[in-house]
Short mmCIF file of C-alpha atoms and ligand atoms in Angstrom, two decimals:
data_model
loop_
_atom_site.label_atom_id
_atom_site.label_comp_id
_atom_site.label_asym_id
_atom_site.label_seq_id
_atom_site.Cartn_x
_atom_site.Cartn_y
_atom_site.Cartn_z
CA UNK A 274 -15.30 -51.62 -28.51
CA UNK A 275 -13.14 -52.91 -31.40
CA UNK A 276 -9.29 -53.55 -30.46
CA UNK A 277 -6.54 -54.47 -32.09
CA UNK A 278 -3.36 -56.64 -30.56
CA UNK A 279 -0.83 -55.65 -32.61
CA UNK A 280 2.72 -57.58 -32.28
CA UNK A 281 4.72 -60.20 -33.12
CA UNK A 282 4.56 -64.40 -33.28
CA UNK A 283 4.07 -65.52 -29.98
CA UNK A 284 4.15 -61.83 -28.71
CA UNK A 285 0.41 -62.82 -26.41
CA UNK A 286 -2.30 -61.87 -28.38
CA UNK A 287 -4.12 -64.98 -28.85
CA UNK A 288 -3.37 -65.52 -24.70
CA UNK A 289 -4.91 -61.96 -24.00
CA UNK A 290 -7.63 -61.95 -26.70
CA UNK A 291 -8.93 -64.81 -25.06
CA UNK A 292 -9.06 -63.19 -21.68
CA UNK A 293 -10.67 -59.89 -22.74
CA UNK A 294 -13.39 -61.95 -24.41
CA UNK A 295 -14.17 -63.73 -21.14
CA UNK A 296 -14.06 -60.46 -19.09
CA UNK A 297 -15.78 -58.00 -22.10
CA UNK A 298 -17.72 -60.46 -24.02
CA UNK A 299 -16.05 -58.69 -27.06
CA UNK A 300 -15.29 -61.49 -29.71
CA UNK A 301 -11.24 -62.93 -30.49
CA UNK A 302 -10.86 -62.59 -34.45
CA UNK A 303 -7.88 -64.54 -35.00
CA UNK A 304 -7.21 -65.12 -39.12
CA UNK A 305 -4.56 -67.31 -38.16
CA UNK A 306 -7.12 -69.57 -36.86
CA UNK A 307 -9.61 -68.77 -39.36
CA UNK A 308 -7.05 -69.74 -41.69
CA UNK A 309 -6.35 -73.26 -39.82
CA UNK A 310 -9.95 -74.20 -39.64
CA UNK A 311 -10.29 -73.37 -43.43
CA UNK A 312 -7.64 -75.87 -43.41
CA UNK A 313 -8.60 -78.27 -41.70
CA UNK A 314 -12.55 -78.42 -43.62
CA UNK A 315 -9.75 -78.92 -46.79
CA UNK A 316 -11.53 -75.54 -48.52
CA UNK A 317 -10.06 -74.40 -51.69
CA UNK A 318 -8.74 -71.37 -49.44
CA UNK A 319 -7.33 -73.78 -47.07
CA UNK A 320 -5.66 -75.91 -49.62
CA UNK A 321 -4.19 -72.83 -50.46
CA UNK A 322 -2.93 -71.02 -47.38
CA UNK A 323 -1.49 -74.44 -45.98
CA UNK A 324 1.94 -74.04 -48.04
CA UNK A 325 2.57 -70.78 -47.24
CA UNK A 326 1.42 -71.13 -43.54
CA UNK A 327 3.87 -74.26 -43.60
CA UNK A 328 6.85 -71.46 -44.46
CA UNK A 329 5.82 -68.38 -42.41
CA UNK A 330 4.74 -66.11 -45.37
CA UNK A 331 2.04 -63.90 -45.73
CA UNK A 332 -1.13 -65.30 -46.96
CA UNK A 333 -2.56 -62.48 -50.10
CA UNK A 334 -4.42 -59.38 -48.80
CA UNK A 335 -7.67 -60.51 -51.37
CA UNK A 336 -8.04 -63.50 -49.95
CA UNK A 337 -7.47 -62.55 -45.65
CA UNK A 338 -9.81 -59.71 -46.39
CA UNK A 339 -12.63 -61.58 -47.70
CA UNK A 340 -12.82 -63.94 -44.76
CA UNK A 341 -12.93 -60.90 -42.08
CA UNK A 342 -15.34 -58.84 -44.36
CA UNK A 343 -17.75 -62.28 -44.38
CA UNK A 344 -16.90 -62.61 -40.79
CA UNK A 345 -17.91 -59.06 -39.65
CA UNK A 346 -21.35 -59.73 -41.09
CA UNK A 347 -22.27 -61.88 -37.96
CA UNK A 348 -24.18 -60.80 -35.23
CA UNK A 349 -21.92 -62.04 -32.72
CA UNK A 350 -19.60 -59.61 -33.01
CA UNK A 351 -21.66 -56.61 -32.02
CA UNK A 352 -20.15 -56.06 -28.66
CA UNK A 353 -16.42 -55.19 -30.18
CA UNK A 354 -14.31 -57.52 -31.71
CA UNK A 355 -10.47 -58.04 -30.77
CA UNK A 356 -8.60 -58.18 -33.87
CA UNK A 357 -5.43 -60.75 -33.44
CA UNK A 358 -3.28 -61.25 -36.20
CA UNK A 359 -4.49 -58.53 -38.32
CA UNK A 360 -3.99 -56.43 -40.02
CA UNK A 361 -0.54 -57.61 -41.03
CA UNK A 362 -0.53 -55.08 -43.74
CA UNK A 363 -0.87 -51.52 -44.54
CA UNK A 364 -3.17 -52.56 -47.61
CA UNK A 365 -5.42 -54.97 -44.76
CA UNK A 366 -5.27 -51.62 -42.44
CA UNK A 367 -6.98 -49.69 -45.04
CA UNK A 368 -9.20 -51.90 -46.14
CA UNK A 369 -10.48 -52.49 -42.00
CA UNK A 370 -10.92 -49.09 -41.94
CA UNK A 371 -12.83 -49.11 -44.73
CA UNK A 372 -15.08 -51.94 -43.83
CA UNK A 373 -15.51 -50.71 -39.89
CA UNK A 374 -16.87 -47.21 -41.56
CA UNK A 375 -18.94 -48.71 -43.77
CA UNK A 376 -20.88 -50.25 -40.97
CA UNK A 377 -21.01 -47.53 -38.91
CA UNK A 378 -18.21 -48.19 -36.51
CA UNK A 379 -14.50 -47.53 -35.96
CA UNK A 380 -11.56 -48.83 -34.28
CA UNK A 381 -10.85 -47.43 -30.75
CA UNK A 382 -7.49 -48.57 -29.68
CA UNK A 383 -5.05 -50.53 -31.48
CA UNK A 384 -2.59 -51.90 -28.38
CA UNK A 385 0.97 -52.61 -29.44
CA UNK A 386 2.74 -55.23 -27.19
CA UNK A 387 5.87 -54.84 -27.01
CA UNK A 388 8.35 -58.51 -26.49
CA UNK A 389 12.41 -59.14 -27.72
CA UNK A 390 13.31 -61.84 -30.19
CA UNK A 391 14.66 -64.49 -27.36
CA UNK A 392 11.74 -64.36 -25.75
CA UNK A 393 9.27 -65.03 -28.78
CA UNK A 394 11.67 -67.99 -30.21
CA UNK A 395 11.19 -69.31 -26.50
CA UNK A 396 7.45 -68.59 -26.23
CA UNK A 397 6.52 -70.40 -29.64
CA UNK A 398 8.60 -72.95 -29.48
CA UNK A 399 6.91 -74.13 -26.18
CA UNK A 400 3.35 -73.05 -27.40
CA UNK A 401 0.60 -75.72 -27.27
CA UNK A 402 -3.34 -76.40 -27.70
CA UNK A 403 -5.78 -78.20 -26.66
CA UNK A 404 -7.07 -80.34 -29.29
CA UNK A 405 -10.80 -80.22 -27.84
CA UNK A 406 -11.44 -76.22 -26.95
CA UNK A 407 -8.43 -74.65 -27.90
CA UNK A 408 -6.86 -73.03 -24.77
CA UNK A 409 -3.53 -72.20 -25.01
CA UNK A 410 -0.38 -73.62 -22.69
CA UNK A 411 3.14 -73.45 -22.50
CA UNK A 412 5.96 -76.41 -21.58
CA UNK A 413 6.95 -73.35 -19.32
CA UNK A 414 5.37 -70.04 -19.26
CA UNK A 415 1.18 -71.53 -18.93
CA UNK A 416 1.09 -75.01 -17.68
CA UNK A 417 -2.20 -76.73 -17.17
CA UNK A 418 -3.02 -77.14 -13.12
CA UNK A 419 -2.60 -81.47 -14.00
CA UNK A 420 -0.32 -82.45 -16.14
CA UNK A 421 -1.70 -83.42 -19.15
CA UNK A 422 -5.12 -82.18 -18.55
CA UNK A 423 -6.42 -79.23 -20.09
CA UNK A 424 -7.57 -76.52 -17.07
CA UNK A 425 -10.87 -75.22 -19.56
CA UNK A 426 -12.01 -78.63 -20.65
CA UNK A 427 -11.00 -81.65 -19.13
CA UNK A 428 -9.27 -82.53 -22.39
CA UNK A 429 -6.55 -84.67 -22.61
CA UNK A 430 -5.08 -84.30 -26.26
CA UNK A 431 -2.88 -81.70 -27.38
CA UNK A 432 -1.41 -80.22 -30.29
CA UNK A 433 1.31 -77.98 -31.44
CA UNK A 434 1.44 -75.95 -34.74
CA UNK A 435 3.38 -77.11 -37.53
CA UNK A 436 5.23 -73.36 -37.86
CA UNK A 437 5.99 -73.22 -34.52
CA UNK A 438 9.51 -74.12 -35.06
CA UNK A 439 12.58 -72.11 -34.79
CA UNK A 440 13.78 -72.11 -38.01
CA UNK A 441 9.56 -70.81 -39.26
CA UNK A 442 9.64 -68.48 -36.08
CA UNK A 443 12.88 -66.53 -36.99
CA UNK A 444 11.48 -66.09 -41.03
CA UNK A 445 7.73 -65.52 -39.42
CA UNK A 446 9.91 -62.51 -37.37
CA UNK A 447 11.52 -60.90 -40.75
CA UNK A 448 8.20 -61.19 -42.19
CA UNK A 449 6.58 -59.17 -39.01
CA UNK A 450 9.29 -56.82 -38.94
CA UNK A 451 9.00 -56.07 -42.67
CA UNK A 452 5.51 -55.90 -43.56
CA UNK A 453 3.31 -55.40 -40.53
CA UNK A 454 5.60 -53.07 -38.23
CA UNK A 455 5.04 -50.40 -40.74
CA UNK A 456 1.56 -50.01 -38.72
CA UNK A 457 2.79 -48.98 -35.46
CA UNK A 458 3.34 -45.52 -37.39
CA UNK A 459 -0.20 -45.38 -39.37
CA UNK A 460 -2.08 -46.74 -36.34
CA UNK A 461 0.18 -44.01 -34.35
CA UNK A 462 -0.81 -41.26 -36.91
CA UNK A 463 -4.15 -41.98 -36.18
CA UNK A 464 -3.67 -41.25 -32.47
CA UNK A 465 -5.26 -44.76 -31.95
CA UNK A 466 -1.54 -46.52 -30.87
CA UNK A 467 -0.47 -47.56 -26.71
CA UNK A 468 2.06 -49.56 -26.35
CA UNK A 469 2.60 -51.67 -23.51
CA UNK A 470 5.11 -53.87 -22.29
CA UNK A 471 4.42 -57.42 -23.48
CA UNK A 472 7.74 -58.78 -21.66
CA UNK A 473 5.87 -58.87 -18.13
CA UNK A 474 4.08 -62.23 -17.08
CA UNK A 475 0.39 -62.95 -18.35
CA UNK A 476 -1.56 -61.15 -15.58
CA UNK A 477 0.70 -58.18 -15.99
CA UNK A 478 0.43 -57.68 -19.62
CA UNK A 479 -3.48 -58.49 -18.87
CA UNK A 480 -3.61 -55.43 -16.36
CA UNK A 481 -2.06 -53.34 -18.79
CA UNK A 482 -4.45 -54.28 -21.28
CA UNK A 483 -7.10 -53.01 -18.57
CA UNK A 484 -5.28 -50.02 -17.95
CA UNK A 485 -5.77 -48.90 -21.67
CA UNK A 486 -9.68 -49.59 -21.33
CA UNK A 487 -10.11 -48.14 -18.85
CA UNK A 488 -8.70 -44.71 -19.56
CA UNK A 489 -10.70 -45.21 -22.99
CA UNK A 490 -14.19 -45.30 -21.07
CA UNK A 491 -12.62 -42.39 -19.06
P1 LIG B 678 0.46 -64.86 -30.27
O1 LIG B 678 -1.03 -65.06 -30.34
O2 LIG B 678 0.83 -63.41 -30.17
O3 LIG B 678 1.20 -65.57 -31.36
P2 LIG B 678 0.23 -66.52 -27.86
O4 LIG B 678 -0.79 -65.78 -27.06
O5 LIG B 678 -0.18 -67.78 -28.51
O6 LIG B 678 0.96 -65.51 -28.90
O7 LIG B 678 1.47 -66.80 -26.87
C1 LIG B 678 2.59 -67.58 -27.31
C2 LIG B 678 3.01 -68.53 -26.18
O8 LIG B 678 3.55 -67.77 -25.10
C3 LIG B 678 1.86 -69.34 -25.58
O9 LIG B 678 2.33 -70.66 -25.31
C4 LIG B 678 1.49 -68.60 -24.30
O10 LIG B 678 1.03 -69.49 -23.30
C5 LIG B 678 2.80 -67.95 -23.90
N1 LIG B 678 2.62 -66.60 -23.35
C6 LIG B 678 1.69 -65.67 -23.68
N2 LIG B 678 1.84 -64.53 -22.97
C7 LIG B 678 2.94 -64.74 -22.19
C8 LIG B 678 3.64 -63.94 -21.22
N3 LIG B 678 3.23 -62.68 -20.95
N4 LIG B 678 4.71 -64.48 -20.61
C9 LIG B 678 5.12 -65.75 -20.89
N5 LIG B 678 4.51 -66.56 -21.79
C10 LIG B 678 3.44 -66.06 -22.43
P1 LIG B 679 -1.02 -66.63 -36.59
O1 LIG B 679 -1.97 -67.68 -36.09
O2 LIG B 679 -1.54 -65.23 -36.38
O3 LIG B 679 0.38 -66.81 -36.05
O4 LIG B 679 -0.93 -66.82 -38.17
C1 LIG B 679 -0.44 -68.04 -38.74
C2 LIG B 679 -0.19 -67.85 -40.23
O5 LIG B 679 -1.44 -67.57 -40.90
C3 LIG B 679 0.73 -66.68 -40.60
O6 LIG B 679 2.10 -67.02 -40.53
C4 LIG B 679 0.25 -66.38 -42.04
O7 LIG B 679 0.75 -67.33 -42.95
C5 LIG B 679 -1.26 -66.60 -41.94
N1 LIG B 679 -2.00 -65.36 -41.55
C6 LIG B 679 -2.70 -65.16 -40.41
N2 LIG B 679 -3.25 -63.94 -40.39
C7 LIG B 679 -2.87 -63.34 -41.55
C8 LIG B 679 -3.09 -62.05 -42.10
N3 LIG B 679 -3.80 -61.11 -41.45
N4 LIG B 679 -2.54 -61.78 -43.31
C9 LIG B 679 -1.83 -62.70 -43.97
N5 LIG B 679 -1.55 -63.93 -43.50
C10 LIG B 679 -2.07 -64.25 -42.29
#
């Protein structure tokens, strides 16, 4: 099955990504972190994207479609793949169309979650990572069970993005709101769009998510 979590910074995709791929085995496609680990290697890509990360802009269609397309072509994604952090554009929509045709499969739900501006300022601003495996935390919202100790790992370093600001979060936010809301109404054309309430806590939002599955095997 091939999902997309369509929303805002901070709105929970990455959290619930993460959880479907545990329970469904399908595989979390984040750009944003393909982006950071292109970064981090120091790739001519990476080099790029890091200034306009650094400000909250858009990184160009050519270059976010070309790592998904080369990313697609792995195996490990045959079970379904949830999309997170793209599209972000109706010219990326398009294009995943495109590519999930030309392989012989299609999108089957694209799950809008739904979260106000307070509450994203407040999520991302209290967002952190573990440095070893990645899980996500927040100061208030997703502590670890010992403080200071990551739950998945046993890790003990953490780090926090350099955009997760408030100043990057409220420009990140005009960014969302002008050039990737415009897909709520082509994924909704499509009759592919739920929305769901992405307000609730993390194993509401999750049952939700279930919820939408489910009536899709139905
Ligand atoms: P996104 O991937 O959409 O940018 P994340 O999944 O990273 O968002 O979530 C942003 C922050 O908010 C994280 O620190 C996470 O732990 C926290 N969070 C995620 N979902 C919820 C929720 N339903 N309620 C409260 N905090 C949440
Ligand atoms: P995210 O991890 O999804 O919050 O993304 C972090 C940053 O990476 C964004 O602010 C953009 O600069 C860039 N980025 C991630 N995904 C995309 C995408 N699909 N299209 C363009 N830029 C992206």
């Amino acid at each position: 099955m091939n999902l997309i979590l369509l929303g805002p910074p901070g709105a929970g995709k990455g959290t619930q990504a993460k959880i479907l791929e545990q329970a469904h085995g399908f595989k979390q496609l984040s750009t944003g972190d393909m982006l950071r680990a292109a970064r981090e290697a120091g790739t001519e890509i990476g080099l790029k994207a890091k200034a306009i990360m650094d400000r909250g802009d858009l990184v160009s269609d050519d270059v976010v479609l070309a790592i998904v397309a080369e990313r697609l072509k792995k195996p490990d994604v045959a079970k379904g793949v949830v999309f997170d952090g793209f599209p972000r554009t109706p010219a990326q929509a398009e294009s995943l169309d495109k590519m999930l045709k030309a392989s012989g499969s299609k999108l089957d739900a694209v799950i809008e979650m739904k979260v106000n501006d307070e509450a994203l300022v407040k999520r991302i601003t209290g967002r952190y990572t573990c440095a070893k495996c990645g899980a996500g935390y927040h100061d208030e919202f997703a502590k670890p069970n010992k403080v200071g100790i990551c739950d998945k790992c046993g890790g003990n370093e953490f780090t926090r993005r350099p955009d997760d600001n408030e100043k990057t979060v409220r420009d990140r936010l005009q960014v969302y709101n002008k050039q990737t809301a415009p897909l709520v109404e082509y994924y909704r054309g499509q009759g592919n769009l739920h929305v769901i309430d992405g307000m609730a806590d993390i194993g509401q939002v999750t049952a939700a998510m279930e919820a939408v599955l489910a009536q899709l095997k139905a």
